[in-house]
PDB file of C-alpha atoms in Angstrom:
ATOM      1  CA  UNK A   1       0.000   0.000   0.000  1.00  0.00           C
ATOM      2  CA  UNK A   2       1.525   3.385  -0.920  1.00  0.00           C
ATOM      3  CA  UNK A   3       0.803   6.834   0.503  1.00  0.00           C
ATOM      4  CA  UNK A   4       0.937  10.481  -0.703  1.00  0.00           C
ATOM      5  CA  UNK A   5       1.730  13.992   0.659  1.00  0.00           C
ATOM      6  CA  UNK A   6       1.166  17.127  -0.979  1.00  0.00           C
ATOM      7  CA  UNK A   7       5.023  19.210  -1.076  1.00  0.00           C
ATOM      8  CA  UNK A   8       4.455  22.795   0.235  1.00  0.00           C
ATOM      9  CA  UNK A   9       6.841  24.283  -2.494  1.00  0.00           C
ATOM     10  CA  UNK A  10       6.552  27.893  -0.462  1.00  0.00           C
ATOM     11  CA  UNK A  11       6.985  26.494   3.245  1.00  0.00           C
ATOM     12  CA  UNK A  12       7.591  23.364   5.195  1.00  0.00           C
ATOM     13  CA  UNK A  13       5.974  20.123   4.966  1.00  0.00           C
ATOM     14  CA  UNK A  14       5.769  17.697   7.592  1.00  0.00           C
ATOM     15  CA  UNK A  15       6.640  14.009   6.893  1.00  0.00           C
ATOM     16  CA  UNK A  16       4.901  11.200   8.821  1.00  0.00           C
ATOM     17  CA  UNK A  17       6.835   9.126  11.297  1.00  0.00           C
ATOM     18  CA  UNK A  18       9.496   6.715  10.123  1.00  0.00           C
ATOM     19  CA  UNK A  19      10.523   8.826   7.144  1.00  0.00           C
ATOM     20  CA  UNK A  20      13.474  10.506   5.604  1.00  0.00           C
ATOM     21  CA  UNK A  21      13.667  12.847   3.296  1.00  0.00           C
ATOM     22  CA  UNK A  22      16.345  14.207   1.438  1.00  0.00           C
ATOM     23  CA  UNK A  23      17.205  17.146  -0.941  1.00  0.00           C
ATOM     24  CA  UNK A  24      18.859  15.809  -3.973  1.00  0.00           C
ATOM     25  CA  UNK A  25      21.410  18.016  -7.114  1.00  0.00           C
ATOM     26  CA  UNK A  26      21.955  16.508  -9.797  1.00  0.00           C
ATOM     27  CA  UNK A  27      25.063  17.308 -11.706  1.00  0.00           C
ATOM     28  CA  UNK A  28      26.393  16.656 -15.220  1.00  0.00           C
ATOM     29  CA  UNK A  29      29.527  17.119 -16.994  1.00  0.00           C
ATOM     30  CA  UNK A  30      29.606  17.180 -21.560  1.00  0.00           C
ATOM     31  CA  UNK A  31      33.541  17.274 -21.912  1.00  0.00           C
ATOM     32  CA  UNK A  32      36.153  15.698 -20.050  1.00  0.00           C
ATOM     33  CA  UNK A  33      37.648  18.451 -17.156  1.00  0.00           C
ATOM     34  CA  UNK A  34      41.443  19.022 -16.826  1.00  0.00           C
ATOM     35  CA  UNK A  35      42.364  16.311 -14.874  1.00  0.00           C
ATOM     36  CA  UNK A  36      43.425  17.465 -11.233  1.00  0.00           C
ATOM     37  CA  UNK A  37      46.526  15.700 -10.029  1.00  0.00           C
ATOM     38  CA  UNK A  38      46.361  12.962  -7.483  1.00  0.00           C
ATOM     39  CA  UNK A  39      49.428  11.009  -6.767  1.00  0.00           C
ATOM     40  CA  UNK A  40      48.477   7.594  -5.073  1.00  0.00           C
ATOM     41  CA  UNK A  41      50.457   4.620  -5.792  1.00  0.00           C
ATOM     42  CA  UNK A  42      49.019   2.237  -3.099  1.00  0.00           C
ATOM     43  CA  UNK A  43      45.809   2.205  -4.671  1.00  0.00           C
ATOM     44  CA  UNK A  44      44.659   0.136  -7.422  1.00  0.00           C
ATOM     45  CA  UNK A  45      41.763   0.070  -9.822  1.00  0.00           C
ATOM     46  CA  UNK A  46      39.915  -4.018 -10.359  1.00  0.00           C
ATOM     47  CA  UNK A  47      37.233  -4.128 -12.177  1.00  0.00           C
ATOM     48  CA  UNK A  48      34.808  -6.637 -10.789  1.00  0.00           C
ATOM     49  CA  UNK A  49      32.970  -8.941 -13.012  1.00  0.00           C
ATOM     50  CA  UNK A  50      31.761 -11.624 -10.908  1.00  0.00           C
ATOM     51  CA  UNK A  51      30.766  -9.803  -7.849  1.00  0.00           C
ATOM     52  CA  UNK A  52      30.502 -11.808  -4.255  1.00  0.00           C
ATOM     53  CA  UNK A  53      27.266 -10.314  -2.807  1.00  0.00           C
ATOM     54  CA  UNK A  54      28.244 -10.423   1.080  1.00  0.00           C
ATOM     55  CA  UNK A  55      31.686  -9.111  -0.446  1.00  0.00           C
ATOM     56  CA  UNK A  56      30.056  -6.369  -1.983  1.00  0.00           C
ATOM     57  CA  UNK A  57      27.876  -5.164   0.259  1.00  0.00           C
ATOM     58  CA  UNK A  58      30.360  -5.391   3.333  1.00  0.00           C
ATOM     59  CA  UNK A  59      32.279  -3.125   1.289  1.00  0.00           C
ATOM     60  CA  UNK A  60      29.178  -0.548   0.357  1.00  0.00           C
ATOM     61  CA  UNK A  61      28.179  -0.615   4.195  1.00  0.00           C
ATOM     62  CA  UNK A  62      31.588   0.245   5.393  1.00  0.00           C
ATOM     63  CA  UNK A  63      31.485   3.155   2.807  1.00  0.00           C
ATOM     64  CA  UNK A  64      27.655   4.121   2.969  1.00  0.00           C
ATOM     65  CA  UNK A  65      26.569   3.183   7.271  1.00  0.00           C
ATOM     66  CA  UNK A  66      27.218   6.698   7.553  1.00  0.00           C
ATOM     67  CA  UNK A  67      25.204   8.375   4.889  1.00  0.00           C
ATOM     68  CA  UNK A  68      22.198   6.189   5.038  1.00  0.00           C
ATOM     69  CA  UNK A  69      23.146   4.130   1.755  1.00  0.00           C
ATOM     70  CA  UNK A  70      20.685   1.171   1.701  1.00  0.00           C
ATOM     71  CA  UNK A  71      19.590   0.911  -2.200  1.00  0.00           C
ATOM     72  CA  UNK A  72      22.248  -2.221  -2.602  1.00  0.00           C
ATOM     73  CA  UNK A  73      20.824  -3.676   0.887  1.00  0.00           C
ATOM     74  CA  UNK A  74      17.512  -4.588   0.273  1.00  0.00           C
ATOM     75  CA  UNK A  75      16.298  -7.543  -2.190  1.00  0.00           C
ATOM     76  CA  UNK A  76      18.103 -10.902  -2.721  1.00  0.00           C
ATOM     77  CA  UNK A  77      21.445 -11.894  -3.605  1.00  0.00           C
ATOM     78  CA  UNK A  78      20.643 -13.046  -6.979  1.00  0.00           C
ATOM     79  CA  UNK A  79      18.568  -9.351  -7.353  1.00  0.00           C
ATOM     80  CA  UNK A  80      21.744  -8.069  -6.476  1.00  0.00           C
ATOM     81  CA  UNK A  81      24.351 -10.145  -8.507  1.00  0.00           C
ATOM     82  CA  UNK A  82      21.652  -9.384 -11.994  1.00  0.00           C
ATOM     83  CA  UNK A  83      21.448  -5.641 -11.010  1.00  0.00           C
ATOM     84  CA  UNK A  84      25.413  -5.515 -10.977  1.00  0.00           C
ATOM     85  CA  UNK A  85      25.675  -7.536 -14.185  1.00  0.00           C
ATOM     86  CA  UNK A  86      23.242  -6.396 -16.117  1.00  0.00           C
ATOM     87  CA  UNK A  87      24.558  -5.329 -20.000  1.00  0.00           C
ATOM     88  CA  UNK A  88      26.456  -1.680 -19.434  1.00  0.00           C
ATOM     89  CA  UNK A  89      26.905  -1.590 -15.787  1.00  0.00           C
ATOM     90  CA  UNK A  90      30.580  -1.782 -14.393  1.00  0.00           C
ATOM     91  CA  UNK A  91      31.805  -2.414 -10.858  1.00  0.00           C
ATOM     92  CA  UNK A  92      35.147  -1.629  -9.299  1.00  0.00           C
ATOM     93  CA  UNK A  93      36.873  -1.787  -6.308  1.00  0.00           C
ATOM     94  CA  UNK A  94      39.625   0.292  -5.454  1.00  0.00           C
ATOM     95  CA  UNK A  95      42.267  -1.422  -3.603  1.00  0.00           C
ATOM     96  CA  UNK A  96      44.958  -0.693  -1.195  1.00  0.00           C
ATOM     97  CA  UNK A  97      47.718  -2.786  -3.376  1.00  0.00           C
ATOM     98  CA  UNK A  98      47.075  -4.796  -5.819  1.00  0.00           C
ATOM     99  CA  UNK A  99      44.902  -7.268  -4.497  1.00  0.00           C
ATOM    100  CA  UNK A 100      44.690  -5.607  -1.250  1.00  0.00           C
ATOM    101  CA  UNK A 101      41.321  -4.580   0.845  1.00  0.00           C
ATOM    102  CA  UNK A 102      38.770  -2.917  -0.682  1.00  0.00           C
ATOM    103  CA  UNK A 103      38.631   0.738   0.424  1.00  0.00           C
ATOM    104  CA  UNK A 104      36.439   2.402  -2.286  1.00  0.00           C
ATOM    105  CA  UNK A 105      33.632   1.826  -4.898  1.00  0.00           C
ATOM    106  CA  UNK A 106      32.640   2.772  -8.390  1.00  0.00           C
ATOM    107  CA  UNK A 107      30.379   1.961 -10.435  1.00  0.00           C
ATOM    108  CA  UNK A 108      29.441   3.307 -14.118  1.00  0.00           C
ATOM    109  CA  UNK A 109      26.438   2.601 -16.336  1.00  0.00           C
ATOM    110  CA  UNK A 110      26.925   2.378 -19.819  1.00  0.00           C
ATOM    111  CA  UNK A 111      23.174   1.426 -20.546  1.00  0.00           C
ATOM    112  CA  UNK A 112      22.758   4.761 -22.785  1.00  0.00           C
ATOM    113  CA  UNK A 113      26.544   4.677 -23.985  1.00  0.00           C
ATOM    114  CA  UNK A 114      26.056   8.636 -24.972  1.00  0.00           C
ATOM    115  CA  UNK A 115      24.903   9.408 -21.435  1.00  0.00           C
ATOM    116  CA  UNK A 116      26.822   8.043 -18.871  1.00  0.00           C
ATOM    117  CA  UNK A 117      26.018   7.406 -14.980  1.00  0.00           C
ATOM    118  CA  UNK A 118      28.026   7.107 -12.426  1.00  0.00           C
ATOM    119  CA  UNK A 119      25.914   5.343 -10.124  1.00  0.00           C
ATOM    120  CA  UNK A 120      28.153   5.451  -7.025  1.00  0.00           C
ATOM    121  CA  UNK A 121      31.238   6.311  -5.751  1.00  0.00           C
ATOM    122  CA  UNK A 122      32.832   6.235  -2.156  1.00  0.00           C
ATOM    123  CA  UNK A 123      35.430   5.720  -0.306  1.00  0.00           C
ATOM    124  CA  UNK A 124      35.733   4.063   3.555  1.00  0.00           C
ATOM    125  CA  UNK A 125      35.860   7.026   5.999  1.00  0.00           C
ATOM    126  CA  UNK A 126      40.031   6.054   6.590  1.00  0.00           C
ATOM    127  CA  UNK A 127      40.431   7.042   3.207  1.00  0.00           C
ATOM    128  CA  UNK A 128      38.668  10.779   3.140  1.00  0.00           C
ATOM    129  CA  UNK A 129      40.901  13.349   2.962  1.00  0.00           C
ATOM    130  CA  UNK A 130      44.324  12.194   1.776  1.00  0.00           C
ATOM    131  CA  UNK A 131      43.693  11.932  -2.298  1.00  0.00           C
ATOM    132  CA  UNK A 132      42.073   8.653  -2.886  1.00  0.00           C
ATOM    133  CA  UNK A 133      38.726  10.680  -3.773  1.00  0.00           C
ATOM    134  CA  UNK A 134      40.533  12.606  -6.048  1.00  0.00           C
ATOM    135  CA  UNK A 135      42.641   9.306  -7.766  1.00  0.00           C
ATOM    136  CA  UNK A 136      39.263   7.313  -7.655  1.00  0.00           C
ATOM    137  CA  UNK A 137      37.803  10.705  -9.794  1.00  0.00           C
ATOM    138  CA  UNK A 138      40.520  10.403 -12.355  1.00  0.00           C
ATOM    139  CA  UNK A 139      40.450   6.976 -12.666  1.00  0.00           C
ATOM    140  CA  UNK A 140      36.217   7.549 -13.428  1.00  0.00           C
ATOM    141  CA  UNK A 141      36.819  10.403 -16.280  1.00  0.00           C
ATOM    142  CA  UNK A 142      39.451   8.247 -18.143  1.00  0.00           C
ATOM    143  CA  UNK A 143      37.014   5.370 -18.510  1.00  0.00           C
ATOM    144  CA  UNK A 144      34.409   7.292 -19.457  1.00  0.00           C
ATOM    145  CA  UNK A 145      35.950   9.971 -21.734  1.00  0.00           C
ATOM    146  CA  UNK A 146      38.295   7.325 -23.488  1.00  0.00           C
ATOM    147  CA  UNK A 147      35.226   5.990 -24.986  1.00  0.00           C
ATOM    148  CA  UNK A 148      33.914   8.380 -27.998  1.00  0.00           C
ATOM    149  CA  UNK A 149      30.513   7.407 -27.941  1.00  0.00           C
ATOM    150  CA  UNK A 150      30.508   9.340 -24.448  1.00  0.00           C
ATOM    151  CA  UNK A 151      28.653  12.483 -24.502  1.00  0.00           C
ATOM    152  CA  UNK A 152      27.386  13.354 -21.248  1.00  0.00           C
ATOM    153  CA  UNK A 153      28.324  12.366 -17.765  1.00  0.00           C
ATOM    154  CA  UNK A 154      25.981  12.674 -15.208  1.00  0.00           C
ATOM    155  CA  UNK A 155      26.110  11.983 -11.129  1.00  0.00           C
ATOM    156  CA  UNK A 156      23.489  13.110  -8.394  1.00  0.00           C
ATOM    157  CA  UNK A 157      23.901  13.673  -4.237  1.00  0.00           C
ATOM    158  CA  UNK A 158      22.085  14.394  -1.573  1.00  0.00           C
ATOM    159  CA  UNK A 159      21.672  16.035   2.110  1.00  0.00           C
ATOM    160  CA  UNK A 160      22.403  12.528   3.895  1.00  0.00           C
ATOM    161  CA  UNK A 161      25.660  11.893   1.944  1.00  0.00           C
ATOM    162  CA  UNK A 162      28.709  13.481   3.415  1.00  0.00           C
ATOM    163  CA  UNK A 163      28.734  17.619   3.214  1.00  0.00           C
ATOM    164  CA  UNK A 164      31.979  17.678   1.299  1.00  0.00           C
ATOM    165  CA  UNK A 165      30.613  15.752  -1.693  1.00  0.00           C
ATOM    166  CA  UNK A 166      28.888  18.345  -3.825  1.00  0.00           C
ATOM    167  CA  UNK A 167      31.875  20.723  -3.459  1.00  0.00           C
ATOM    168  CA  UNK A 168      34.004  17.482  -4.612  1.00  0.00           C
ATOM    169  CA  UNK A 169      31.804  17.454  -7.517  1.00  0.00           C
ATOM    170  CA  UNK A 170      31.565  20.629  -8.537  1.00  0.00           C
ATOM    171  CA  UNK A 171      35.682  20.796  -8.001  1.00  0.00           C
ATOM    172  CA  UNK A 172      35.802  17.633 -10.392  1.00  0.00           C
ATOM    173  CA  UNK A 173      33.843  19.379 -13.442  1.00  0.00           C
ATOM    174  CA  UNK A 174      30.570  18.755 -12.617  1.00  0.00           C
ATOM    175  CA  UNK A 175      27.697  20.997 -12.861  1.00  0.00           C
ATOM    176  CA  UNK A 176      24.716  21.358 -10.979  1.00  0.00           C
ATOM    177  CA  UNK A 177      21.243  21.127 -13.598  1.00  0.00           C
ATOM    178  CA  UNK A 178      18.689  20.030 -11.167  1.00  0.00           C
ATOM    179  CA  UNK A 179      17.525  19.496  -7.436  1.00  0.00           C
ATOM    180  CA  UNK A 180      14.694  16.770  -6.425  1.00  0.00           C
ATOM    181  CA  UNK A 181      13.379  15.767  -3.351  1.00  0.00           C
ATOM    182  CA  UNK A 182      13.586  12.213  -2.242  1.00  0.00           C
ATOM    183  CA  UNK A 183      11.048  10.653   0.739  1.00  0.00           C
ATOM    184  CA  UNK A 184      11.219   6.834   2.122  1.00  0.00           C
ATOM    185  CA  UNK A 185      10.999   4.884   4.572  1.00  0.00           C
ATOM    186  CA  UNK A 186      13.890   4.957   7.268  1.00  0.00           C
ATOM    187  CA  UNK A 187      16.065   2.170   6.118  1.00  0.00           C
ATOM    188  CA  UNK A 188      17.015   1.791  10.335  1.00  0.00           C
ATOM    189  CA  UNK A 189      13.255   0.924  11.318  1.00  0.00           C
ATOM    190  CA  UNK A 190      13.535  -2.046   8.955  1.00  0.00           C
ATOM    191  CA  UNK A 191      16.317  -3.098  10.045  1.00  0.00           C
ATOM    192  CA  UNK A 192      18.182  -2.733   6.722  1.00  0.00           C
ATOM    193  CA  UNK A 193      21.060  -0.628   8.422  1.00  0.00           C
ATOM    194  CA  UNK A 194      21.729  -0.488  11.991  1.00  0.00           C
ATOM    195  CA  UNK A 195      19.890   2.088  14.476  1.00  0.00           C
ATOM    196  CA  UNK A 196      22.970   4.334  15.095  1.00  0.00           C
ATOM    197  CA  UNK A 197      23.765   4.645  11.138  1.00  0.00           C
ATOM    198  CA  UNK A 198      23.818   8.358  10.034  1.00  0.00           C
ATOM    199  CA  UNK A 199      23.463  10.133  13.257  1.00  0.00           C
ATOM    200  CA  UNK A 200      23.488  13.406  11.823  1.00  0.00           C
ATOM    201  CA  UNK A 201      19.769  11.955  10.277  1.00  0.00           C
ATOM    202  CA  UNK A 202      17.696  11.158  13.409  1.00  0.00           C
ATOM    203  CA  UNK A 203      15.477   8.371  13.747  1.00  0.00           C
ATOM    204  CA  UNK A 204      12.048   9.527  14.029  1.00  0.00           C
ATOM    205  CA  UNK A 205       9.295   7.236  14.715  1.00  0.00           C
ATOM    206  CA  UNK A 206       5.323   6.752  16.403  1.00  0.00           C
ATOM    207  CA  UNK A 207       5.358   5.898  20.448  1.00  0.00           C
TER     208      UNK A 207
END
């Protein structure tokens, strides 16, 4: 059963108990930036083609407990493992070493091969800070760009994700084209995430 609220575009609008709600930007690039130099030879770049689902998403909570990720959390392993397969969509871990722990995550869509996605992108908190976000970046615009059907890249945020992302966006040649606003239900009342994930987003729910 689904419900509805009407948006008060000039004021405040109150959301019912055990929601979250979120302001989203949505940014876009049409030419590849200058790249921005980012000198990290620990890291490495592994494309993942045959993803392990408790792999993957022990990596994507260590990354995304903290900003309320939970869209790779929910549904099956096999919903999972045909979501991150499926024809145009590319997964990689970035790597401390070659073959070292995972301490990042990208992953592109190719599905419309002119307009490009880049569907997510994080890094474990150890790594904020010290250049990986900015290696990871390059490592993004050279597989996209080197491919010349590429016409558009595109990326979107929100207000749960961490407050230095849409600067880090912007800095990386991105611009801002749209905002949304994004309601569901708390991912920690259903026990997707744990209670204390994101506690700059507090849990709100009936008596």
């Amino acid at each position: 059963m689904t419900s509805s609220i009407t948006v008060d575009l000039s004021g405040y609008t109150d959301l019912p108990a055990g929601k979250v709600a979120t302001i989203v930007t949505y940014l876009e690039m049409h030419a590849r930036p200058l790249a921005r130099r980012a000198e990290r030879p620990d890291l490495s770049l592994e494309r993942i083609e045959h993803p392990d689902p408790t792999e993957y998403r022990a990596l994507f909570r260590r990354i995304g407990d903290e900003w309320l990720w939970f869209g790779r959390l929910t549904g099956s392993d096999a919903d999972l493992v045909a979501d991150l397969t499926r024809p145009g969509h590319e997964v990689y871990f970035c790597r401390k070493g070659r073959g070292g722990e995972p301490v990042g995550l990208l992953e592109l869509d190719f599905g419309d091969p002119a307009n490009v996605e880049l569907a997510y992108f994080g890094l474990v908190a150890e790594e904020i800070g010290n250049g990986a976000g900015r290696w990871l970046m390059n490592e993004a615009l050279s597989r996209v760009w080197s491919r010349p059907q590429t016409k558009r890249l595109f990326v979107h945020t929100c207000t749960a994700d961490s407050p230095q992302a849409l600067g880090f966006y912007r800095a990386s040649g991105f611009t801002p084209y749209k905002r949304a606003i994004e309601i569901a239900d708390d991912p920690r009342l259903a026990g997707v995430l744990p209670r204390e994930a994101a506690g700059h987003v507090p849990v709100i729910e009936n008596e």
